[in-house]
Short mmCIF file of C-alpha atoms in Angstrom, two decimals:
data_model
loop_
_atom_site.label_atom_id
_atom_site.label_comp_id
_atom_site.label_asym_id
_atom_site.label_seq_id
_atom_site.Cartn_x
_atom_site.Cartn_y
_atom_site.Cartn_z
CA UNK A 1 94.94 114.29 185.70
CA UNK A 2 97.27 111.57 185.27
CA UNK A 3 99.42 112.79 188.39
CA UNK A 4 96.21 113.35 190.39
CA UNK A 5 94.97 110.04 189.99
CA UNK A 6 98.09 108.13 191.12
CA UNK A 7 97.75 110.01 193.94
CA UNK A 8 94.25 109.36 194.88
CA UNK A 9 94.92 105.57 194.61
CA UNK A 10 97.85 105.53 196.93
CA UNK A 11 95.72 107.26 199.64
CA UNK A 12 92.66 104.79 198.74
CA UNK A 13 93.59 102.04 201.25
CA UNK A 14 94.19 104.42 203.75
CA UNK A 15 90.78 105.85 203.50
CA UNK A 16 89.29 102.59 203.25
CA UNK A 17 90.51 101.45 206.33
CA UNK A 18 88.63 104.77 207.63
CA UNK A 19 85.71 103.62 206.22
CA UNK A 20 85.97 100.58 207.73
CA UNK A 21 86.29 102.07 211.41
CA UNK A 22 82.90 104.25 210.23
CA UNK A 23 80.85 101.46 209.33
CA UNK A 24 82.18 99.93 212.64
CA UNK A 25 79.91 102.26 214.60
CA UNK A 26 76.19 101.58 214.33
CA UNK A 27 75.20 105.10 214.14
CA UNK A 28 71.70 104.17 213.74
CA UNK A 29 69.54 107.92 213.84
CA UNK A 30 66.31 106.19 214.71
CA UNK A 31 67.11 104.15 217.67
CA UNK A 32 67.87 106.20 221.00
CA UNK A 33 69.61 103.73 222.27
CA UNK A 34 72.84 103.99 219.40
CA UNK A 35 72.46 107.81 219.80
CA UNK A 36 75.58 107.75 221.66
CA UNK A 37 77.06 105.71 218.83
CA UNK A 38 75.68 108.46 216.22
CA UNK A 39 77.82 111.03 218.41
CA UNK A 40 80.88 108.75 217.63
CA UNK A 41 81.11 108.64 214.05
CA UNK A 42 80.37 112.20 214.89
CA UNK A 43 83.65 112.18 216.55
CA UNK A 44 85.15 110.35 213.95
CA UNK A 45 84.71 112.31 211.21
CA UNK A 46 86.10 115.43 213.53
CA UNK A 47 88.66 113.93 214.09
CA UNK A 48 89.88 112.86 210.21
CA UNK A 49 89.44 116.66 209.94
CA UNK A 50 91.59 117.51 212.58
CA UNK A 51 94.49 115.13 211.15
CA UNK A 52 94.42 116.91 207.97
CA UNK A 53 95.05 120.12 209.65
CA UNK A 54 91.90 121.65 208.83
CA UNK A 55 91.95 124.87 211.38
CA UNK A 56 88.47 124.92 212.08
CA UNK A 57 87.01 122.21 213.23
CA UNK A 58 83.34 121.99 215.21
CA UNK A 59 80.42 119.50 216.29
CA UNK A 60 76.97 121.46 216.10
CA UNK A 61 73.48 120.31 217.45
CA UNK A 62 70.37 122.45 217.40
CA UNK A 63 67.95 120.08 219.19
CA UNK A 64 69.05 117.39 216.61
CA UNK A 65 71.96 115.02 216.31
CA UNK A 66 75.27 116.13 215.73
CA UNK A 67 76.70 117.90 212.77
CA UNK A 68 80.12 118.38 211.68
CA UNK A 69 81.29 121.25 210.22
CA UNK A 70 84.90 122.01 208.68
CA UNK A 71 86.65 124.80 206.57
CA UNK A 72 89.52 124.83 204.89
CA UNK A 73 90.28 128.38 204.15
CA UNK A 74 90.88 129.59 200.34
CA UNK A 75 93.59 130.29 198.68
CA UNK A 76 92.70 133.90 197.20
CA UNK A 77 90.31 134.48 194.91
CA UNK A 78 89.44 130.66 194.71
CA UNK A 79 85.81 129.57 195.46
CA UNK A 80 84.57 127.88 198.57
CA UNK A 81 83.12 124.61 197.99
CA UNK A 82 80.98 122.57 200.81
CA UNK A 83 81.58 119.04 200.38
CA UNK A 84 78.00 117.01 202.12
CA UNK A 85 77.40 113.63 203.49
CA UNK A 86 76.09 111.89 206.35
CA UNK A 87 77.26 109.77 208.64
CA UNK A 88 74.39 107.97 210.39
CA UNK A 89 72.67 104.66 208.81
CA UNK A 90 69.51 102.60 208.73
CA UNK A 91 68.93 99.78 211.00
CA UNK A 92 69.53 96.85 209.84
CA UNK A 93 66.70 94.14 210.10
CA UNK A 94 67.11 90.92 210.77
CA UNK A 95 70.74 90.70 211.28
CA UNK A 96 70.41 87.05 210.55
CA UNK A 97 69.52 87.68 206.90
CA UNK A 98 73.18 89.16 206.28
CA UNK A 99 75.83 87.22 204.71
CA UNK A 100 78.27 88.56 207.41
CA UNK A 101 78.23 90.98 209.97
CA UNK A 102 76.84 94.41 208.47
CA UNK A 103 79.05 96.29 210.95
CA UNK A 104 81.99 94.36 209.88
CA UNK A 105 82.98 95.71 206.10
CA UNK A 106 83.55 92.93 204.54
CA UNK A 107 85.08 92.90 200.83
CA UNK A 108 83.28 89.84 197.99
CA UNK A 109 83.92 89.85 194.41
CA UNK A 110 85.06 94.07 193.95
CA UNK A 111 82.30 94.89 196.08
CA UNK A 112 82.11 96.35 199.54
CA UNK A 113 79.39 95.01 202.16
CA UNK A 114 78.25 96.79 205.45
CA UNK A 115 75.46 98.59 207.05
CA UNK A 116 75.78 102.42 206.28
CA UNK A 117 79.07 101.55 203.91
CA UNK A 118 77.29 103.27 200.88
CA UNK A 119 74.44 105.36 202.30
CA UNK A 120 76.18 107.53 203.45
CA UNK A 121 79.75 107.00 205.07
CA UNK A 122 80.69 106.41 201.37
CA UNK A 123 80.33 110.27 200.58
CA UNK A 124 82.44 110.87 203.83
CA UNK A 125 85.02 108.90 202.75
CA UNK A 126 85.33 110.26 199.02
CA UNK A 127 85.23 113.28 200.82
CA UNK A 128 88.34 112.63 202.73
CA UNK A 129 89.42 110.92 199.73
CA UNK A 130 89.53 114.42 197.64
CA UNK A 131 90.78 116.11 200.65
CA UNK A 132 93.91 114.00 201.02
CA UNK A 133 94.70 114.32 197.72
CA UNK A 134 95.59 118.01 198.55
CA UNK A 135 97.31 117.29 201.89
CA UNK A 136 94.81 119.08 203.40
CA UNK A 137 95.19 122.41 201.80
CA UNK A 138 92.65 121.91 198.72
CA UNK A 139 93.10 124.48 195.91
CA UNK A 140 89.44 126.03 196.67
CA UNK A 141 87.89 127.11 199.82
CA UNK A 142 86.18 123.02 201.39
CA UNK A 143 83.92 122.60 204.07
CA UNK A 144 83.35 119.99 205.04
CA UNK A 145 79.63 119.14 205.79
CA UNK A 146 78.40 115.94 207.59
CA UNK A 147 75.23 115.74 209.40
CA UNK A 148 74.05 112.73 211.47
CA UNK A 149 70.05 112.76 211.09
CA UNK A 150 69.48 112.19 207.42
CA UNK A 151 67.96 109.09 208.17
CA UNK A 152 65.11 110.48 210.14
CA UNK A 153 64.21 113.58 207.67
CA UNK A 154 66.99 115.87 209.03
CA UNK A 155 64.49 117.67 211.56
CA UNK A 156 67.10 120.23 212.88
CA UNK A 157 68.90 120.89 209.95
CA UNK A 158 66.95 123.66 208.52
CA UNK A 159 67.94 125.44 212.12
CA UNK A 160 71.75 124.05 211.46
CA UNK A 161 71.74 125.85 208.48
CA UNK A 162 69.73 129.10 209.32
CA UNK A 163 72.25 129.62 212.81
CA UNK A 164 75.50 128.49 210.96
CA UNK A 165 74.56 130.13 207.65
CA UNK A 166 77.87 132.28 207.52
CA UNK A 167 80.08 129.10 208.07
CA UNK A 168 77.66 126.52 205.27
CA UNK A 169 77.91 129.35 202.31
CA UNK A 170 79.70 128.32 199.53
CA UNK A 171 79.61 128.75 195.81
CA UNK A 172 79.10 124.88 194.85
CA UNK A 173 77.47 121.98 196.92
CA UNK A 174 78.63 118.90 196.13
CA UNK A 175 76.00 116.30 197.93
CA UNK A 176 77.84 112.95 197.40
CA UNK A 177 74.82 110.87 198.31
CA UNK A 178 72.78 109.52 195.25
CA UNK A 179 73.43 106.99 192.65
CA UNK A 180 75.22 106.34 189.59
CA UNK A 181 73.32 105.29 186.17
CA UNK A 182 75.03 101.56 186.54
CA UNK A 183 78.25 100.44 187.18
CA UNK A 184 80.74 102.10 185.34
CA UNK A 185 78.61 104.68 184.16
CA UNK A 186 78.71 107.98 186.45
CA UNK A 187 75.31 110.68 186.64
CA UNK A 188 74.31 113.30 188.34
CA UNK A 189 70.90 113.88 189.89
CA UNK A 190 68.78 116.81 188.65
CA UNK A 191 65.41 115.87 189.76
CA UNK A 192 64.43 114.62 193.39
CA UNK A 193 60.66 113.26 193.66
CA UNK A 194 59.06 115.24 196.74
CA UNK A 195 57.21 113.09 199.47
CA UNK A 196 53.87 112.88 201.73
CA UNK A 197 52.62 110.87 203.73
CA UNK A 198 49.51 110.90 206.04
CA UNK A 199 47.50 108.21 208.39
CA UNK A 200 44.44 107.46 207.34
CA UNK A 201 41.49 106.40 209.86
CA UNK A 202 38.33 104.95 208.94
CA UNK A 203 35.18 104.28 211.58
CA UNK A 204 31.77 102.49 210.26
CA UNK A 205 30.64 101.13 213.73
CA UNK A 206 30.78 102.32 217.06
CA UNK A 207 31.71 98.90 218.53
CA UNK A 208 32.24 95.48 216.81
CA UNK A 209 29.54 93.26 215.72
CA UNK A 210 29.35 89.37 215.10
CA UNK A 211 29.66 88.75 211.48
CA UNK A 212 27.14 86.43 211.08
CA UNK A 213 24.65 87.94 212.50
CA UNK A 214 25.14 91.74 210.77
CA UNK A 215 27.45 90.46 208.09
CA UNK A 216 26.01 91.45 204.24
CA UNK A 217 24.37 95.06 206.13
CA UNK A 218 26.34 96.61 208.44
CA UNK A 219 29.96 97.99 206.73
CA UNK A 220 33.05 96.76 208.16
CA UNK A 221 35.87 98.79 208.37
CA UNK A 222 38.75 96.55 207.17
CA UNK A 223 36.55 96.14 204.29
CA UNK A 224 35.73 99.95 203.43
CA UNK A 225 39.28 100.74 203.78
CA UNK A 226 40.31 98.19 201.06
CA UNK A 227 37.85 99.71 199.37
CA UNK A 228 38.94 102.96 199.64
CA UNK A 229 42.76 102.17 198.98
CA UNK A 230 42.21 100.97 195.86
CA UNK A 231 40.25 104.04 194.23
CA UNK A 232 43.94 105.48 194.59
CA UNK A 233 45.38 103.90 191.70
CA UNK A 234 43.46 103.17 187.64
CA UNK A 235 42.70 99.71 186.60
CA UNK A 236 46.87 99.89 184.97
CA UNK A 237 48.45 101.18 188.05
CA UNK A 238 48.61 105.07 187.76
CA UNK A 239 47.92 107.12 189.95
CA UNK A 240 44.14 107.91 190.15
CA UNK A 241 44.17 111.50 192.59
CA UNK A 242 43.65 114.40 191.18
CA UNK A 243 45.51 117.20 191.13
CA UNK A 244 48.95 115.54 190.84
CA UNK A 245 51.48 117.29 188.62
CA UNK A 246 54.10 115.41 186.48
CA UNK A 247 57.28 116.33 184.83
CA UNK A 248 58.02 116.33 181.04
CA UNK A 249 59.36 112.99 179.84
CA UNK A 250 63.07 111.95 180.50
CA UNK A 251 65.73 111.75 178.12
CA UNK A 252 67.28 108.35 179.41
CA UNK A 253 65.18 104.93 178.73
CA UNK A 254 65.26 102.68 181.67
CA UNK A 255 65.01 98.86 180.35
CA UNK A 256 62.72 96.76 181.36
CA UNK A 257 64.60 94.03 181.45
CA UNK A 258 67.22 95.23 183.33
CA UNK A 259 64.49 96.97 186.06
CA UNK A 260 62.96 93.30 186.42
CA UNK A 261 66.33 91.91 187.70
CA UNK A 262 67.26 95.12 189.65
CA UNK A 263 62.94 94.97 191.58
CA UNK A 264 63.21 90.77 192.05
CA UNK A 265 59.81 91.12 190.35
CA UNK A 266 58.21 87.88 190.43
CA UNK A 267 57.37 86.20 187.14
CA UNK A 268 54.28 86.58 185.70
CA UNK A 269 53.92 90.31 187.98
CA UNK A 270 53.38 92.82 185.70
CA UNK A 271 54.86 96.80 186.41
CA UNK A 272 52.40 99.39 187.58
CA UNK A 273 51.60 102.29 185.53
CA UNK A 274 51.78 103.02 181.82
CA UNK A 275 54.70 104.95 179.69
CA UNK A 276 58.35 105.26 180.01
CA UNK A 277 59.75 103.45 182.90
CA UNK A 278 61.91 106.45 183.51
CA UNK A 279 59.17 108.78 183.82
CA UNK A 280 56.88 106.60 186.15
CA UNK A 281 60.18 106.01 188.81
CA UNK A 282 61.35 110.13 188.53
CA UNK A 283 58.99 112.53 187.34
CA UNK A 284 55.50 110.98 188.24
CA UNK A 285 53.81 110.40 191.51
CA UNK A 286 53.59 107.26 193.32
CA UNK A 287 51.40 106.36 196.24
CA UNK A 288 52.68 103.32 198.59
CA UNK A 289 50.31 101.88 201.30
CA UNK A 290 53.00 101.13 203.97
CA UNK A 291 50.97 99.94 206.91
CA UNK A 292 47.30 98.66 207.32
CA UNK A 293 46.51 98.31 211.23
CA UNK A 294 43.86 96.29 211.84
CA UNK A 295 42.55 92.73 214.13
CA UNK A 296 45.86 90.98 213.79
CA UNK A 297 45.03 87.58 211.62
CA UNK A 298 46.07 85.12 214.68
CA UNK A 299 43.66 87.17 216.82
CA UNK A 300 40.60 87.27 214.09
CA UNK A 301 37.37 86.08 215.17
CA UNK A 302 33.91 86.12 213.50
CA UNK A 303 33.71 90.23 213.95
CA UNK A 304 32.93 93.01 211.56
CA UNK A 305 35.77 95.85 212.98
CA UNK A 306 34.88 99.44 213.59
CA UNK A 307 37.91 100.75 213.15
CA UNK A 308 40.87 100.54 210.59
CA UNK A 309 43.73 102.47 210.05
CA UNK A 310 46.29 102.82 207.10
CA UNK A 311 49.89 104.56 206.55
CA UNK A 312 49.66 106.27 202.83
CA UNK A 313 52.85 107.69 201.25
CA UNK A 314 53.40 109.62 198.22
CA UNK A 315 56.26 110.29 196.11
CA UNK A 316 55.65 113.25 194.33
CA UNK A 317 57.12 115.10 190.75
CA UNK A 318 60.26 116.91 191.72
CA UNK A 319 58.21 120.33 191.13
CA UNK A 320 55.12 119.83 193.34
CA UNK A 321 54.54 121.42 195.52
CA UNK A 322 54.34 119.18 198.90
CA UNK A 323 51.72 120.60 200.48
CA UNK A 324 49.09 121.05 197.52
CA UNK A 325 49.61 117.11 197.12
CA UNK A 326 49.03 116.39 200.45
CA UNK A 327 45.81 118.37 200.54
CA UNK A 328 44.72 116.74 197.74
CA UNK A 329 44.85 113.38 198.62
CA UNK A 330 43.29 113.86 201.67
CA UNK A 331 40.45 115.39 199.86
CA UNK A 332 39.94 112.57 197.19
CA UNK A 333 40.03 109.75 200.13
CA UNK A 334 37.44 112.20 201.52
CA UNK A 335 35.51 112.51 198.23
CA UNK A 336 35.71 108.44 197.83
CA UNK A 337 34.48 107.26 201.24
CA UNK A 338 32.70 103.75 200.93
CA UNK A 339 29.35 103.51 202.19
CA UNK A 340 29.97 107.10 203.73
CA UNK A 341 32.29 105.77 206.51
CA UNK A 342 33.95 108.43 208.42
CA UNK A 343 37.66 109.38 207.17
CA UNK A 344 39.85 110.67 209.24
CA UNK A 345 43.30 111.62 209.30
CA UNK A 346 46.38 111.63 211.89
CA UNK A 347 50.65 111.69 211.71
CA UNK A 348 51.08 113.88 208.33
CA UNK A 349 54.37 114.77 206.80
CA UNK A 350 55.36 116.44 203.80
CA UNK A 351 58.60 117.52 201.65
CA UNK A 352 59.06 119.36 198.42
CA UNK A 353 61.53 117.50 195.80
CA UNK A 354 63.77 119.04 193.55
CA UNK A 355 65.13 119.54 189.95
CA UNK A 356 68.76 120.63 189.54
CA UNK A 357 69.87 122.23 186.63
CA UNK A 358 73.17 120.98 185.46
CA UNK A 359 74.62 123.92 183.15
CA UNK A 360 76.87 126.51 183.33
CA UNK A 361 80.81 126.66 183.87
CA UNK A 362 80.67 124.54 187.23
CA UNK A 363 78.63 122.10 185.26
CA UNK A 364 80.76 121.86 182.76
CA UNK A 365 83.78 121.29 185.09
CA UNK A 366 82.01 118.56 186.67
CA UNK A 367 80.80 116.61 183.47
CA UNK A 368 84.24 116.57 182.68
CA UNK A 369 85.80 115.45 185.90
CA UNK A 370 83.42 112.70 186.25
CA UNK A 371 83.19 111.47 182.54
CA UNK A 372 87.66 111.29 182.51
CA UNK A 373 87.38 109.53 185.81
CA UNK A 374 85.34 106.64 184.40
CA UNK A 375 86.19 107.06 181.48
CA UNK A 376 83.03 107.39 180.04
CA UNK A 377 80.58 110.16 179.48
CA UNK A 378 78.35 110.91 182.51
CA UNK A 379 75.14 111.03 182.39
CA UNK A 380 71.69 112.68 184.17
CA UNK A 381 69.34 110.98 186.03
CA UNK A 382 66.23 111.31 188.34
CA UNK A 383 65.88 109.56 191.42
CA UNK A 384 62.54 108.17 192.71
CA UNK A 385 63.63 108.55 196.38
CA UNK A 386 64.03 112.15 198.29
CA UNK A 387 66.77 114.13 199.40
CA UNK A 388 64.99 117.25 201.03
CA UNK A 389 68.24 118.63 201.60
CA UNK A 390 68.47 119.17 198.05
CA UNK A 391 65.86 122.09 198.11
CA UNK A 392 66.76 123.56 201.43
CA UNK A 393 70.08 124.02 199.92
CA UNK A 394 68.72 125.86 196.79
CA UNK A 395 66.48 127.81 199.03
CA UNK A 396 69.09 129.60 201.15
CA UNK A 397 71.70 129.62 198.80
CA UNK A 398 70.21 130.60 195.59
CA UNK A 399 73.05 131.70 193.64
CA UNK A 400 75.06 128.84 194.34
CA UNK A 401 75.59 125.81 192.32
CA UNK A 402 74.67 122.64 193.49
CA UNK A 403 75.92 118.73 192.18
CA UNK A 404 74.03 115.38 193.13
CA UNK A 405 76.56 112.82 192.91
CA UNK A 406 76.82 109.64 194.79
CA UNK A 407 78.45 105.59 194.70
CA UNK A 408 75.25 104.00 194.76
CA UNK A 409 74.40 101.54 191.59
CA UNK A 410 71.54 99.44 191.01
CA UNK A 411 73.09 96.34 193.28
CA UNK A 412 73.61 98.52 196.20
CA UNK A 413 70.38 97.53 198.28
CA UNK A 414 70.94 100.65 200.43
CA UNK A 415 68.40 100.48 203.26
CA UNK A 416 68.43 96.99 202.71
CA UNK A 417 70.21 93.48 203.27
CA UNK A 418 73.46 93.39 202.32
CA UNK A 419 73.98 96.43 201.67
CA UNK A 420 77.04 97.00 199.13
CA UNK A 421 79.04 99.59 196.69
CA UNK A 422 81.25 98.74 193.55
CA UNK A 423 85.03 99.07 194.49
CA UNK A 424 85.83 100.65 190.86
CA UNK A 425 83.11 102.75 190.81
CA UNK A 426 84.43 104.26 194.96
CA UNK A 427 87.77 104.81 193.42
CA UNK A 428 86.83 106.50 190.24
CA UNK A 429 84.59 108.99 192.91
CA UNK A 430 87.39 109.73 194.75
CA UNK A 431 89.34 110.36 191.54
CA UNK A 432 86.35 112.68 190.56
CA UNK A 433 85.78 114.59 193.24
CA UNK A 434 89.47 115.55 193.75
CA UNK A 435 89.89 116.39 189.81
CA UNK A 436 86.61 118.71 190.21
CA UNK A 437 88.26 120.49 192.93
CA UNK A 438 91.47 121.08 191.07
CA UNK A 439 89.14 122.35 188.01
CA UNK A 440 87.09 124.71 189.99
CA UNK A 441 90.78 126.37 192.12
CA UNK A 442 91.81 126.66 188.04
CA UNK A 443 88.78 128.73 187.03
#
């Protein structure tokens, strides 16, 4: 291990410095206009493939945005092991709000700042981190997976993976794209909250009315759909639909303390909910009202509106099933219609989450990869957020093992301003990775 390490931190400028010309590109999925920019990092990461003489190199797209796939062969009798990431990014908001340019890495006080530098071109870069270590000819079959879409759902990667099956199999998945307990303290992910999400429509009138004059009688519809949002959640916070499954309690306590400084809650706000921290954040549901469209307040006037409409998302127990929760939340805001206004429904979505056992030999091999590299014991965690992936992985590969890894800690603010990862914590990954490959050729 000792030998392996010194030889991951030589390479770590190096692959730095091809971070840096990946964070470079705004490969932002969402915006059609940097699509062409999403088929450069694309490029890119071909390309880093290519220089490590990896034989079998390709760019796929089924209807989606491109994919790169590459496979180093392996040695006999060794196991093949698909390395995933992705290499498009958010947008980034009001550039403005950045300290410096977030397409421009820029290095403060061990950490590393940049649009997309930890979610996800991070994971690419450990990747080619591991890789190196091994000149290129790792001692277990690698491909190399990197999609460009995650950012937007993944829409065509169920297809990339159903028409490229034969070249995606592998014994382990390794997702490097999740978060680490804190910094300095590695985990792996075994459960993945599901999501849904649905627009909700709600008519009292069939044209608007003055106020005054109807105000105290006739229904509103700004007014029954604040109504109606709220019989979503208890008087403390939880989650008031029925029908909602939750997971058994988590091992690991989250402090409060340390989740106050990590949310920016304001004093005096109190936490939703009631029970363990980590249970309401991993293995219960969640419902978010993202988006309330309605008379804008510099165009209000004296009027009682006929029509309101609200975004509603869900974050659902990692074993829910998607659809079940959708269905039933559309029933309840149904069942709970003020005044009997008329609820409607538009744009749905849904995704299953996932729990991810972490035992067996590959498990074992991992544990110990990760807990040398830090130097301290790893750990399991849940994650609040959704990586669909995670389940269509499991689904057509069942016998395969699969590892939720990642270099994002609690400062990271991926999706966010000033977005960030800890240098320590990137090298020890690399370290990781490339010590969990050399395990896995030894068994």
């Amino acid at each position: 291990m000792t030998d392996l390490r010194e030889r991951v931190l030589t390479l770590i400028p190096g692959v730095l410095d091809d971070l840096t010309t990946l964070v470079g590109i705004p490969s932002i999925s969402s915006m059609p206009e940097h699509h062409p920019d999403v088929q450069r990092t694309a490029d890119a990461v071909a390309r880093f493939a290519t220089d490590l003489g990896c034989p079998d190199v390709e760019i796929v797209s089924e209807g989606g945005q491109p994919a790169v796939i590459a496979r180093f062969p392996a040695p006999e009798g060794a196991p093949t092991v698909c390395l995933y990431a992705h290499h498009d990014v958010q947008p980034t908001g009001d550039k403005e709000l950045w300290t410096s340019d977030p397409f421009q890495v820029t290095r403060r006080n061990g950490r590393l700042y940049g649009r997309g530098v930890v979610d996800d071109k991070a994971g690419i870069a450990v990747h080619l981190a591991a890789l190196r270590a091994f000149d290129g000819k790792p001692p277990v079959g690698v491909t190399l997976f990197v999609e460009g879409e995650e950012e937007v759902g993944s829409p065509s990667l169920a297809r990339i993976m159903e028409r490229h099956a034969d070249k995606l199999a592998a014994d382990v998945y390794v997702i490097c794209d999740s978060a680490n307990w804190q910094v300095g303290t590695p985990a792996f992910t075994t459960a993945l909250r599901g999501l849904a999400d649905v627009v909700v429509t709600v008519d009292t009138l069939d044209h608007a009315l003055h106020s005054g004059q109807y105000g105290g009688a006739a229904p509103d519809a700004l007014t029954t759909l604040v109504r109606l949002l709220s019989t979503l959640h208890d008087a403390d916070g939880n989650v008031a639909v029925p029908g909602l499954d939750s997971e058994p309690p988590f091992a690991l306590e989250y402090p409060e303390d340390r989740l106050r400084a990590e949310t920016g809650l304001l004093d005096g706000v109190e936490f939703m909910g009631t029970g363990p921290l980590a249970d309401r954040l991993w293995g219960r549901p969640s419902i978010t009202v993202l988006a309330i469209d309605c008379t804008r307040v510099a165009d209000a006037s004296n009027t009682l509106a006929p029509s309101a409409h609200a975004k509603v998302s869900m974050r659902l127990a990692p074993s829910q099933d998607a659809a079940a929760a959708l269905a039933a939340l559309k029933q309840h805001l149904l069942d709970q219609a003020p005044f009997g206004a008329r609820v409607t429904f538009g744009a749905e979505e849904s995704a299953g989450g996932s729990l991810v056992a972490l035992e067996g030999a590959v498990a074992d091999a991992a544990q110990a990869a990760y807990s040398d590299a830090w130097g301290t014991d790893a750990v399991e965690v849940g994650q609040g957020g959704s990586i669909p992936l995670v389940g269509l992985f499991q689904s057509a590969f069942p016998d395969a093992h699969v590892l939720v890894t990642g270099v994002v800690d609690p400062d990271s603010r991926m999706h966010g301003i000033d977005e960030s990862f800890d240098l320590a914590d990137f090298t020890n990954a690399c370290v990781a990775e490339a010590d969990l490959l050399e395990r896995l050729g030894r068994s």
